[in-house]
Short mmCIF file of C-alpha atoms in Angstrom, two decimals:
data_model
loop_
_atom_site.label_atom_id
_atom_site.label_comp_id
_atom_site.label_asym_id
_atom_site.label_seq_id
_atom_site.Cartn_x
_atom_site.Cartn_y
_atom_site.Cartn_z
CA MET A 1 94.19 148.27 115.94
CA THR A 2 96.39 146.68 113.25
CA ARG A 3 94.37 145.64 110.06
CA SER A 4 94.62 141.93 109.27
CA PRO A 5 96.20 140.72 106.19
CA ARG A 6 93.99 140.36 103.18
CA ILE A 7 94.69 136.71 102.83
CA PHE A 8 92.75 135.99 99.52
CA LEU A 9 94.49 138.95 97.71
CA LEU A 10 97.89 138.10 99.03
CA MET A 11 97.68 134.36 98.57
CA ASN A 12 96.52 134.95 94.88
CA ARG A 13 99.17 137.33 94.05
CA ALA A 14 101.94 135.20 95.89
CA TYR A 15 100.72 132.06 94.05
CA ALA A 16 100.68 133.81 90.58
CA ALA A 17 104.12 135.33 91.05
CA LEU A 18 105.58 132.14 92.43
CA ALA A 19 104.07 129.95 89.82
CA ARG A 20 105.37 132.38 86.99
CA ALA A 21 108.98 132.45 88.34
CA ALA A 22 109.11 128.79 89.25
CA ASP A 23 107.73 127.68 85.83
CA ARG A 24 110.46 129.76 84.01
CA ARG A 25 113.10 128.10 86.21
CA THR A 26 111.91 124.63 85.65
CA LYS A 27 111.57 125.11 81.98
CA ALA A 28 115.17 126.60 81.85
CA GLU A 29 116.62 123.81 83.96
CA GLY A 30 114.62 120.83 82.72
CA ASP A 31 112.56 121.80 79.77
CA VAL A 32 109.33 120.82 81.79
CA SER A 33 106.61 123.25 83.27
CA LEU A 34 106.23 123.38 87.01
CA ALA A 35 103.16 121.33 86.99
CA GLN A 36 104.99 118.60 84.98
CA HIS A 37 107.85 118.73 87.42
CA GLY A 38 105.36 118.09 90.20
CA VAL A 39 104.10 114.95 88.48
CA LEU A 40 107.65 113.78 88.05
CA PHE A 41 108.45 114.65 91.63
CA ALA A 42 105.39 112.88 93.00
CA LEU A 43 106.38 109.66 91.03
CA THR A 44 109.97 109.81 92.59
CA ARG A 45 108.26 109.58 95.94
CA GLU A 46 105.68 107.02 94.96
CA ASP A 47 105.90 105.39 91.59
CA GLY A 48 102.94 103.83 89.95
CA LEU A 49 100.25 106.33 91.04
CA THR A 50 97.14 106.68 88.91
CA VAL A 51 96.26 109.83 87.16
CA SER A 52 93.44 110.40 89.85
CA ALA A 53 95.94 110.06 92.62
CA LEU A 54 98.34 112.46 90.94
CA ALA A 55 95.40 114.79 90.41
CA ARG A 56 94.58 114.76 94.09
CA MET A 57 98.09 115.31 95.20
CA LEU A 58 98.57 118.20 92.91
CA SER A 59 95.18 119.80 93.45
CA MET A 60 94.45 119.56 89.70
CA GLY A 61 91.82 118.18 87.46
CA LYS A 62 92.14 114.67 86.04
CA PRO A 63 91.96 115.97 82.37
CA SER A 64 94.85 118.35 83.00
CA VAL A 65 97.00 115.78 84.66
CA SER A 66 96.14 113.12 82.15
CA GLY A 67 97.24 115.64 79.29
CA MET A 68 100.55 116.35 81.18
CA VAL A 69 101.27 112.52 81.53
CA ASP A 70 100.63 112.18 77.83
CA ARG A 71 103.18 114.83 77.00
CA LEU A 72 105.69 113.45 79.53
CA ALA A 73 105.27 109.92 78.12
CA VAL A 74 105.92 111.36 74.57
CA ARG A 75 109.24 112.61 75.90
CA GLY A 76 109.92 109.18 77.44
CA LEU A 77 109.98 110.69 81.02
CA VAL A 78 107.12 108.38 82.22
CA ARG A 79 104.95 105.55 80.78
CA ARG A 80 101.49 104.28 81.42
CA GLN A 81 100.83 100.66 82.37
CA ARG A 82 97.74 98.67 83.20
CA ASP A 83 97.76 97.35 86.72
CA ASP A 84 98.42 93.60 86.92
CA ALA A 85 95.80 92.98 89.58
CA ASP A 86 93.06 95.21 87.95
CA GLY A 87 93.33 95.83 84.19
CA ARG A 88 90.81 98.76 84.49
CA VAL A 89 93.55 100.57 86.59
CA VAL A 90 96.29 102.43 84.76
CA ARG A 91 99.40 103.40 86.57
CA VAL A 92 101.98 106.04 85.72
CA LEU A 93 105.56 105.02 86.00
CA LEU A 94 108.48 107.01 86.13
CA GLN A 95 111.16 106.33 83.50
CA THR A 96 115.04 106.55 83.99
CA GLU A 97 115.22 109.85 82.00
CA GLY A 98 112.39 111.27 84.18
CA ALA A 99 114.09 110.20 87.45
CA ALA A 100 117.30 111.85 86.08
CA LEU A 101 115.66 115.08 85.23
CA VAL A 102 114.18 115.31 88.80
CA ALA A 103 117.65 114.44 90.24
CA ARG A 104 119.08 117.32 88.24
CA THR A 105 116.31 119.90 89.14
CA LYS A 106 115.80 118.99 92.88
CA PRO A 107 118.74 121.10 93.96
CA VAL A 108 117.20 124.04 91.88
CA VAL A 109 113.81 123.58 93.69
CA ARG A 110 115.56 123.45 97.04
CA GLU A 111 117.56 126.68 96.05
CA MET A 112 114.27 128.37 95.19
CA ASN A 113 112.72 127.35 98.43
CA ALA A 114 115.68 128.55 100.44
CA ALA A 115 115.62 131.90 98.66
CA LEU A 116 111.99 132.36 99.48
CA LEU A 117 112.51 131.61 103.15
CA ALA A 118 115.79 133.54 103.67
CA PRO A 119 114.40 136.66 104.92
CA PHE A 120 112.54 134.86 107.73
CA ASP A 121 114.08 133.42 110.82
CA GLU A 122 113.41 129.68 111.94
CA PRO A 123 110.33 130.32 114.16
CA GLU A 124 108.85 132.49 111.35
CA GLN A 125 109.49 129.77 108.85
CA GLU A 126 107.82 127.30 111.07
CA VAL A 127 104.75 129.66 111.20
CA ILE A 128 104.75 130.06 107.39
CA GLY A 129 105.06 126.22 106.89
CA ARG A 130 102.14 125.77 109.50
CA PHE A 131 99.90 128.19 107.82
CA LEU A 132 100.25 127.09 104.36
CA LYS A 133 99.81 123.35 105.55
CA HIS A 134 96.71 124.61 107.39
CA VAL A 135 95.32 126.13 104.31
CA ALA A 136 96.05 123.34 102.09
CA ASP A 137 94.61 120.70 104.40
CA ASN A 138 91.53 122.69 105.79
CA ALA A 139 90.40 125.35 103.13
CA GLU A 140 87.56 123.26 102.01
CA ASP A 141 86.12 122.71 105.52
CA VAL A 142 86.78 126.16 106.87
CA LEU A 143 85.40 128.07 103.79
CA ALA A 144 82.65 125.71 102.95
CA LEU A 145 79.32 127.21 102.22
CA GLY A 146 77.43 127.64 105.42
CA ALA A 147 80.52 126.89 107.53
CA SER A 148 80.32 130.31 109.37
CA GLU A 149 76.59 129.86 109.94
CA GLU A 150 77.14 126.41 111.53
CA LYS A 151 79.64 127.72 114.07
CA THR A 152 77.41 130.52 115.27
#
């Protein structure tokens, strides 16, 4: 019988290697960390998100994202603005320079993605995508305390 892959070990090693390499590339190409690039990219898709929404999207803590937004704002890549309808809500808005940075680095990210997937044919790439989406969308439910006991 074939031994099942050690998912936790492999995912941890893969994430660490991927994050290190991608972080070096985004710093070299745009002078931003991978996480900061994620904030900017998210804002190109939906400008005016709150720090809480960004934190959820990026699976990060609010304090970490808030600090990143502060650093990006100092550089003029984003700005914070109070919501017109509810002054308690602060929105993060992408600035022209931030949008230009993402436009410049987006092809690099596409290239990195293609390089990672190159050894795999299309059906394998679909399985990889499905697996990673499954993990991202369901890990909390699948691995929750007591989940295995509930199913038995």
